[in-house]
Amino acid sequence: MIGEWVALPVLASAGASGPTDPLAEKVMYPVAHRLLQRCDAVLRLPGESRGADQDVAIARERGIPVYTALRDVPGVA
């Protein structure tokens, strides 16, 4: 699950024009952070992303496992 999958429809329903709209900062990251409350783990894919870096930091603060390679995720062959 990616936070944007949830946040973008919420953002649109709030009347924002898209992820570059000024309202996005108040919706995108908070929605993703709330979603982390339901996550068992985080898989951090390569690439620059301030939001993903923030999600990783929050996950680590909460003691949620963070993986950086799919092969390291338990149960994944």
N, CA, C and O atoms as a Tinker XYZ file with bonds, in Angstrom:
   308  protein
     1  N      0.858000   -1.164000    0.000000    73     2
     2  CA     0.000000    0.000000    0.000000    64     1     3
     3  C      0.905000    1.227000    0.000000    63     2     4     5
     4  O      1.863000    1.302000    0.769000    81     3
     5  N      0.605000    2.151000   -0.837000    73     3     6
     6  CA     1.348000    3.408000   -0.914000    64     5     7
     7  C      0.430000    4.517000   -0.410000    63     6     8     9
     8  O     -0.732000    4.594000   -0.807000    81     7
     9  N      0.947000    5.365000    0.452000    73     7    10
    10  CA     0.143000    6.428000    1.039000    64     9    11
    11  C     -0.573000    7.283000    0.019000    63    10    12    13
    12  O     -1.697000    7.724000    0.260000    81    11
    13  N      0.057000    7.527000   -1.117000    73    11    14
    14  CA    -0.558000    8.354000   -2.146000    64    13    15
    15  C     -1.827000    7.723000   -2.703000    63    14    16    17
    16  O     -2.728000    8.439000   -3.141000    81    15
    17  N     -1.917000    6.388000   -2.694000    73    15    18
    18  CA    -3.121000    5.726000   -3.191000    64    17    19
    19  C     -4.337000    6.146000   -2.371000    63    18    20    21
    20  O     -5.448000    6.237000   -2.893000    81    19
    21  N     -4.118000    6.395000   -1.109000    73    19    22
    22  CA    -5.196000    6.838000   -0.232000    64    21    23
    23  C     -5.293000    8.363000   -0.242000    63    22    24    25
    24  O     -6.390000    8.921000   -0.277000    81    23
    25  N     -4.162000    9.020000   -0.213000    73    23    26
    26  CA    -4.138000   10.479000   -0.061000    64    25    27
    27  C     -4.644000   11.229000   -1.291000    63    26    28    29
    28  O     -5.300000   12.260000   -1.146000    81    27
    29  N     -4.360000   10.744000   -2.482000    73    27    30
    30  CA    -4.772000   11.480000   -3.683000    64    29    31
    31  C     -6.296000   11.617000   -3.808000    63    30    32    33
    32  O     -6.766000   12.709000   -4.127000    81    31
    33  N     -7.080000   10.573000   -3.576000    73    31    34
    34  CA    -8.531000   10.768000   -3.606000    64    33    35
    35  C     -9.025000   11.709000   -2.498000    63    34    36    37
    36  O     -9.964000   12.477000   -2.706000    81    35
    37  N     -8.395000   11.645000   -1.334000    73    35    38
    38  CA    -8.758000   12.560000   -0.250000    64    37    39
    39  C     -8.439000   13.991000   -0.667000    63    38    40    41
    40  O     -9.237000   14.903000   -0.448000    81    39
    41  N     -7.291000   14.177000   -1.258000    73    39    42
    42  CA    -6.871000   15.487000   -1.729000    64    41    43
    43  C     -7.852000   16.028000   -2.776000    63    42    44    45
    44  O     -8.249000   17.192000   -2.727000    81    43
    45  N     -8.227000   15.177000   -3.708000    73    43    46
    46  CA    -9.175000   15.596000   -4.743000    64    45    47
    47  C    -10.525000   15.964000   -4.142000    63    46    48    49
    48  O    -11.150000   16.936000   -4.565000    81    47
    49  N    -10.975000   15.195000   -3.161000    73    47    50
    50  CA   -12.276000   15.502000   -2.538000    64    49    51
    51  C    -12.225000   16.788000   -1.733000    63    50    52    53
    52  O    -13.261000   17.389000   -1.450000    81    51
    53  N    -11.021000   17.213000   -1.363000    73    51    54
    54  CA   -10.862000   18.481000   -0.637000    64    53    55
    55  C    -10.799000   19.664000   -1.597000    63    54    56    57
    56  O    -10.701000   20.814000   -1.171000    81    55
    57  N    -10.857000   19.370000   -2.908000    73    55    58
    58  CA   -10.877000   20.438000   -3.895000    64    57    59
    59  C     -9.520000   20.843000   -4.426000    63    58    60    61
    60  O     -9.415000   21.835000   -5.148000    81    59
    61  N     -8.476000   20.100000   -4.087000    73    59    62
    62  CA    -7.133000   20.443000   -4.567000    64    61    63
    63  C     -6.987000   20.049000   -6.032000    63    62    64    65
    64  O     -7.662000   19.141000   -6.516000    81    63
    65  N     -6.103000   20.738000   -6.721000    73    63    66
    66  CA    -5.884000   20.479000   -8.144000    64    65    67
    67  C     -4.929000   19.316000   -8.393000    63    66    68    69
    68  O     -4.842000   18.831000   -9.521000    81    67
    69  N     -4.222000   18.864000   -7.385000    73    67    70
    70  CA    -3.276000   17.758000   -7.544000    64    69    71
    71  C     -2.194000   17.822000   -6.490000    63    70    72    73
    72  O     -2.269000   18.639000   -5.573000    81    71
    73  N     -1.177000   16.964000   -6.606000    73    71    74
    74  CA    -0.146000   16.884000   -5.572000    64    73    75
    75  C      0.729000   18.123000   -5.441000    63    74    76    77
    76  O      1.462000   18.252000   -4.460000    81    75
    77  N      0.669000   19.031000   -6.398000    73    75    78
    78  CA     1.447000   20.274000   -6.271000    64    77    79
    79  C      0.609000   21.412000   -5.686000    63    78    80    81
    80  O      1.120000   22.510000   -5.467000    81    79
    81  N     -0.655000   21.157000   -5.439000    73    79    82
    82  CA    -1.539000   22.159000   -4.835000    64    81    83
    83  C     -1.051000   22.465000   -3.413000    63    82    84    85
    84  O     -0.585000   21.560000   -2.722000    81    83
    85  N     -1.149000   23.715000   -2.967000    73    83    86
    86  CA    -0.709000   24.051000   -1.601000    64    85    87
    87  C     -1.396000   23.213000   -0.512000    63    86    88    89
    88  O     -0.816000   22.983000    0.549000    81    87
    89  N     -2.602000   22.767000   -0.767000    73    87    90
    90  CA    -3.327000   21.945000    0.205000    64    89    91
    91  C     -2.685000   20.559000    0.370000    63    90    92    93
    92  O     -2.879000   19.903000    1.393000    81    91
    93  N     -1.933000   20.125000   -0.624000    73    91    94
    94  CA    -1.341000   18.783000   -0.604000    64    93    95
    95  C     -0.469000   18.557000    0.625000    63    94    96    97
    96  O     -0.499000   17.475000    1.211000    81    95
    97  N      0.289000   19.540000    1.015000    73    95    98
    98  CA     1.183000   19.397000    2.179000    64    97    99
    99  C      0.394000   19.072000    3.446000    63    98   100   101
   100  O      0.897000   18.391000    4.340000    81    99
   101  N     -0.843000   19.563000    3.518000    73    99   102
   102  CA    -1.677000   19.332000    4.704000    64   101   103
   103  C     -2.437000   18.016000    4.630000    63   102   104   105
   104  O     -3.011000   17.571000    5.624000    81   103
   105  N     -2.443000   17.386000    3.445000    73   103   106
   106  CA    -3.205000   16.152000    3.268000    64   105   107
   107  C     -2.300000   14.948000    3.009000    63   106   108   109
   108  O     -2.445000   13.914000    3.661000    81   107
   109  N     -1.375000   15.073000    2.068000    73   107   110
   110  CA    -0.602000   13.922000    1.595000    64   109   111
   111  C      0.180000   13.220000    2.709000    63   110   112   113
   112  O     -0.007000   12.026000    2.945000    81   111
   113  N      1.040000   13.950000    3.381000    73   111   114
   114  CA     1.880000   13.314000    4.404000    64   113   115
   115  C      1.075000   12.872000    5.631000    63   114   116   117
   116  O      1.312000   11.777000    6.140000    81   115
   117  N      0.140000   13.680000    6.120000    73   115   118
   118  CA    -0.641000   13.201000    7.265000    64   117   119
   119  C     -1.430000   11.926000    6.974000    63   118   120   121
   120  O     -1.532000   11.058000    7.841000    81   119
   121  N     -1.987000   11.796000    5.773000    73   119   122
   122  CA    -2.713000   10.575000    5.423000    64   121   123
   123  C     -1.757000    9.386000    5.419000    63   122   124   125
   124  O     -2.079000    8.328000    5.959000    81   123
   125  N     -0.589000    9.556000    4.815000    73   123   126
   126  CA     0.397000    8.475000    4.782000    64   125   127
   127  C      0.835000    8.095000    6.192000    63   126   128   129
   128  O      1.026000    6.914000    6.483000    81   127
   129  N      0.994000    9.062000    7.052000    73   127   130
   130  CA     1.431000    8.781000    8.420000    64   129   131
   131  C      0.360000    8.024000    9.200000    63   130   132   133
   132  O      0.676000    7.146000   10.003000    81   131
   133  N     -0.900000    8.362000    8.966000    73   131   134
   134  CA    -1.981000    7.616000    9.624000    64   133   135
   135  C     -2.042000    6.185000    9.093000    63   134   136   137
   136  O     -2.322000    5.252000    9.845000    81   135
   137  N     -1.784000    6.017000    7.814000    73   135   138
   138  CA    -1.776000    4.684000    7.219000    64   137   139
   139  C     -0.713000    3.803000    7.879000    63   138   140   141
   140  O     -0.917000    2.599000    8.030000    81   139
   141  N      0.393000    4.382000    8.262000    73   139   142
   142  CA     1.464000    3.623000    8.918000    64   141   143
   143  C      1.010000    2.982000   10.223000    63   142   144   145
   144  O      1.628000    2.024000   10.688000    81   143
   145  N     -0.059000    3.496000   10.819000    73   143   146
   146  CA    -0.577000    2.893000   12.054000    64   145   147
   147  C     -1.091000    1.487000   11.814000    63   146   148   149
   148  O     -1.230000    0.707000   12.757000    81   147
   149  N     -1.375000    1.152000   10.564000    73   147   150
   150  CA    -1.923000   -0.158000   10.204000    64   149   151
   151  C     -0.913000   -1.072000    9.528000    63   150   152   153
   152  O     -1.253000   -2.187000    9.132000    81   151
   153  N      0.325000   -0.611000    9.392000    73   151   154
   154  CA     1.340000   -1.374000    8.660000    64   153   155
   155  C      2.118000   -2.307000    9.586000    63   154   156   157
   156  O      2.449000   -1.960000   10.719000    81   155
   157  N      2.398000   -3.503000    9.065000    73   155   158
   158  CA     3.239000   -4.454000    9.786000    64   157   159
   159  C      4.710000   -4.229000    9.476000    63   158   160   161
   160  O      5.583000   -4.592000   10.265000    81   159
   161  N      4.982000   -3.626000    8.320000    73   159   162
   162  CA     6.356000   -3.371000    7.887000    64   161   163
   163  C      6.322000   -2.352000    6.751000    63   162   164   165
   164  O      5.269000   -2.054000    6.186000    81   163
   165  N      7.509000   -1.827000    6.435000    73   163   166
   166  CA     7.667000   -0.883000    5.334000    64   165   167
   167  C      8.750000   -1.408000    4.411000    63   166   168   169
   168  O      9.809000   -1.842000    4.865000    81   167
   169  N      8.482000   -1.367000    3.114000    73   167   170
   170  CA     9.485000   -1.691000    2.104000    64   169   171
   171  C      9.859000   -0.380000    1.442000    63   170   172   173
   172  O      9.054000    0.208000    0.720000    81   171
   173  N     11.083000    0.081000    1.685000    73   171   174
   174  CA    11.569000    1.349000    1.114000    64   173   175
   175  C     12.231000    1.044000   -0.208000    63   174   176   177
   176  O     13.309000    0.451000   -0.254000    81   175
   177  N     11.584000    1.450000   -1.284000    73   175   178
   178  CA    12.126000    1.241000   -2.624000    64   177   179
   179  C     13.188000    2.294000   -2.920000    63   178   180   181
   180  O     13.172000    3.368000   -2.318000    81   179
   181  N     14.113000    2.005000   -3.839000    73   179   182
   182  CA    15.161000    2.971000   -4.164000    64   181   183
   183  C     14.592000    4.221000   -4.825000    63   182   184   185
   184  O     13.533000    4.190000   -5.452000    81   183
   185  N     15.314000    5.305000   -4.668000    73   183   186
   186  CA    14.944000    6.563000   -5.302000    64   185   187
   187  C     14.705000    7.656000   -4.277000    63   186   188   189
   188  O     14.399000    7.397000   -3.113000    81   187
   189  N     14.852000    8.867000   -4.739000    73   187   190
   190  CA    14.654000   10.005000   -3.850000    64   189   191
   191  C     13.176000   10.239000   -3.610000    63   190   192   193
   192  O     12.385000   10.289000   -4.552000    81   191
   193  N     12.808000   10.380000   -2.354000    73   191   194
   194  CA    11.436000   10.692000   -1.982000    64   193   195
   195  C     11.427000   11.197000   -0.551000    63   194   196   197
   196  O     11.679000   10.446000    0.391000    81   195
   197  N     11.137000   12.458000   -0.407000    73   195   198
   198  CA    11.051000   13.033000    0.935000    64   197   199
   199  C      9.962000   12.337000    1.746000    63   198   200   201
   200  O     10.143000   12.041000    2.927000    81   199
   201  N      8.836000   12.083000    1.098000    73   199   202
   202  CA     7.731000   11.420000    1.789000    64   201   203
   203  C      8.091000   10.019000    2.239000    63   202   204   205
   204  O      7.778000    9.627000    3.362000    81   203
   205  N      8.749000    9.257000    1.368000    73   203   206
   206  CA     9.151000    7.900000    1.742000    64   205   207
   207  C     10.171000    7.931000    2.871000    63   206   208   209
   208  O     10.132000    7.090000    3.769000    81   207
   209  N     11.078000    8.892000    2.829000    73   207   210
   210  CA    12.059000    9.024000    3.914000    64   209   211
   211  C     11.364000    9.356000    5.237000    63   210   212   213
   212  O     11.755000    8.851000    6.290000    81   211
   213  N     10.352000   10.191000    5.183000    73   211   214
   214  CA     9.590000   10.516000    6.395000    64   213   215
   215  C      8.839000    9.287000    6.902000    63   214   216   217
   216  O      8.779000    9.041000    8.106000    81   215
   217  N      8.266000    8.517000    5.975000    73   215   218
   218  CA     7.572000    7.293000    6.379000    64   217   219
   219  C      8.519000    6.318000    7.059000    63   218   220   221
   220  O      8.159000    5.700000    8.061000    81   219
   221  N      9.719000    6.174000    6.525000    73   219   222
   222  CA    10.719000    5.290000    7.125000    64   221   223
   223  C     11.076000    5.774000    8.530000    63   222   224   225
   224  O     11.163000    4.969000    9.458000    81   223
   225  N     11.279000    7.059000    8.689000    73   223   226
   226  CA    11.623000    7.610000   10.005000    64   225   227
   227  C     10.502000    7.344000   11.005000    63   226   228   229
   228  O     10.765000    6.960000   12.144000    81   227
   229  N      9.271000    7.544000   10.591000    73   227   230
   230  CA     8.131000    7.300000   11.484000    64   229   231
   231  C      8.029000    5.818000   11.811000    63   230   232   233
   232  O      7.800000    5.446000   12.962000    81   231
   233  N      8.198000    4.973000   10.800000    73   231   234
   234  CA     8.139000    3.528000   11.044000    64   233   235
   235  C      9.190000    3.115000   12.064000    63   234   236   237
   236  O      8.901000    2.342000   12.977000    81   235
   237  N     10.390000    3.617000   11.915000    73   235   238
   238  CA    11.462000    3.259000   12.862000    64   237   239
   239  C     11.156000    3.774000   14.259000    63   238   240   241
   240  O     11.413000    3.078000   15.242000    81   239
   241  N     10.614000    4.976000   14.364000    73   239   242
   242  CA    10.230000    5.518000   15.679000    64   241   243
   243  C      9.191000    4.621000   16.348000    63   242   244   245
   244  O      9.190000    4.463000   17.569000    81   243
   245  N      8.316000    4.043000   15.547000    73   243   246
   246  CA     7.227000    3.205000   16.064000    64   245   247
   247  C      7.622000    1.738000   16.210000    63   246   248   249
   248  O      6.823000    0.914000   16.653000    81   247
   249  N      8.860000    1.420000   15.836000    73   247   250
   250  CA     9.315000    0.042000   15.944000    64   249   251
   251  C      8.801000   -0.861000   14.839000    63   250   252   253
   252  O      8.809000   -2.083000   14.988000    81   251
   253  N      8.355000   -0.283000   13.735000    73   251   254
   254  CA     7.878000   -1.055000   12.589000    64   253   255
   255  C      9.091000   -1.440000   11.746000    63   254   256   257
   256  O      9.904000   -0.575000   11.419000    81   255
   257  N      9.232000   -2.713000   11.388000    73   255   258
   258  CA    10.383000   -3.119000   10.581000    64   257   259
   259  C     10.418000   -2.388000    9.234000    63   258   260   261
   260  O      9.381000   -2.172000    8.607000    81   259
   261  N     11.610000   -2.017000    8.807000    73   259   262
   262  CA    11.824000   -1.365000    7.515000    64   261   263
   263  C     12.777000   -2.236000    6.709000    63   262   264   265
   264  O     13.864000   -2.580000    7.175000    81   263
   265  N     12.364000   -2.587000    5.508000    73   263   266
   266  CA    13.185000   -3.396000    4.605000    64   265   267
   267  C     13.564000   -2.551000    3.397000    63   266   268   269
   268  O     12.804000   -1.682000    2.972000    81   267
   269  N     14.733000   -2.811000    2.854000    73   267   270
   270  CA    15.187000   -2.062000    1.683000    64   269   271
   271  C     15.338000   -2.956000    0.460000    63   270   272   273
   272  O     15.718000   -2.484000   -0.612000    81   271
   273  N     15.047000   -4.234000    0.612000    73   271   274
   274  CA    15.080000   -5.172000   -0.508000    64   273   275
   275  C     13.967000   -6.190000   -0.316000    63   274   276   277
   276  O     13.753000   -6.684000    0.791000    81   275
   277  N     13.267000   -6.499000   -1.384000    73   275   278
   278  CA    12.158000   -7.444000   -1.311000    64   277   279
   279  C     12.612000   -8.794000   -0.776000    63   278   280   281
   280  O     11.876000   -9.463000   -0.051000    81   279
   281  N     13.824000   -9.190000   -1.134000    73   279   282
   282  CA    14.341000  -10.493000   -0.685000    64   281   283
   283  C     14.482000  -10.571000    0.838000    63   282   284   285
   284  O     14.532000  -11.668000    1.394000    81   283
   285  N     14.548000   -9.434000    1.513000    73   283   286
   286  CA    14.695000   -9.411000    2.967000    64   285   287
   287  C     13.363000   -9.491000    3.717000    63   286   288   289
   288  O     13.344000   -9.690000    4.932000    81   287
   289  N     12.265000   -9.339000    3.001000    73   287   290
   290  CA    10.945000   -9.395000    3.634000    64   289   291
   291  C     10.625000  -10.830000    3.980000    63   290   292   293
   292  O     10.645000  -11.685000    3.095000    81   291
   293  N     10.328000  -11.131000    5.247000    73   291   294
   294  CA    10.035000  -12.504000    5.640000    64   293   295
   295  C      8.853000  -13.071000    4.841000    63   294   296   297
   296  O      7.836000  -12.407000    4.640000    81   295
   297  N      9.025000  -14.307000    4.398000    73   295   298
   298  CA     7.964000  -14.990000    3.668000    64   297   299
   299  C      7.949000  -14.716000    2.183000    63   298   300   301
   300  O      7.113000  -15.267000    1.468000    81   299
   301  N      8.843000  -13.884000    1.702000    73   299   302
   302  CA     8.902000  -13.588000    0.265000    64   301   303
   303  C     10.040000  -14.399000   -0.325000    63   302   304   305
   304  O     11.179000  -14.320000    0.136000    81   303
   305  N      9.729000  -15.169000   -1.335000    73   303   306
   306  CA    10.766000  -16.016000   -1.952000    64   305   307
   307  C     11.511000  -15.254000   -3.015000    63   306   308
   308  O     12.418000  -15.799000   -3.644000    81   307
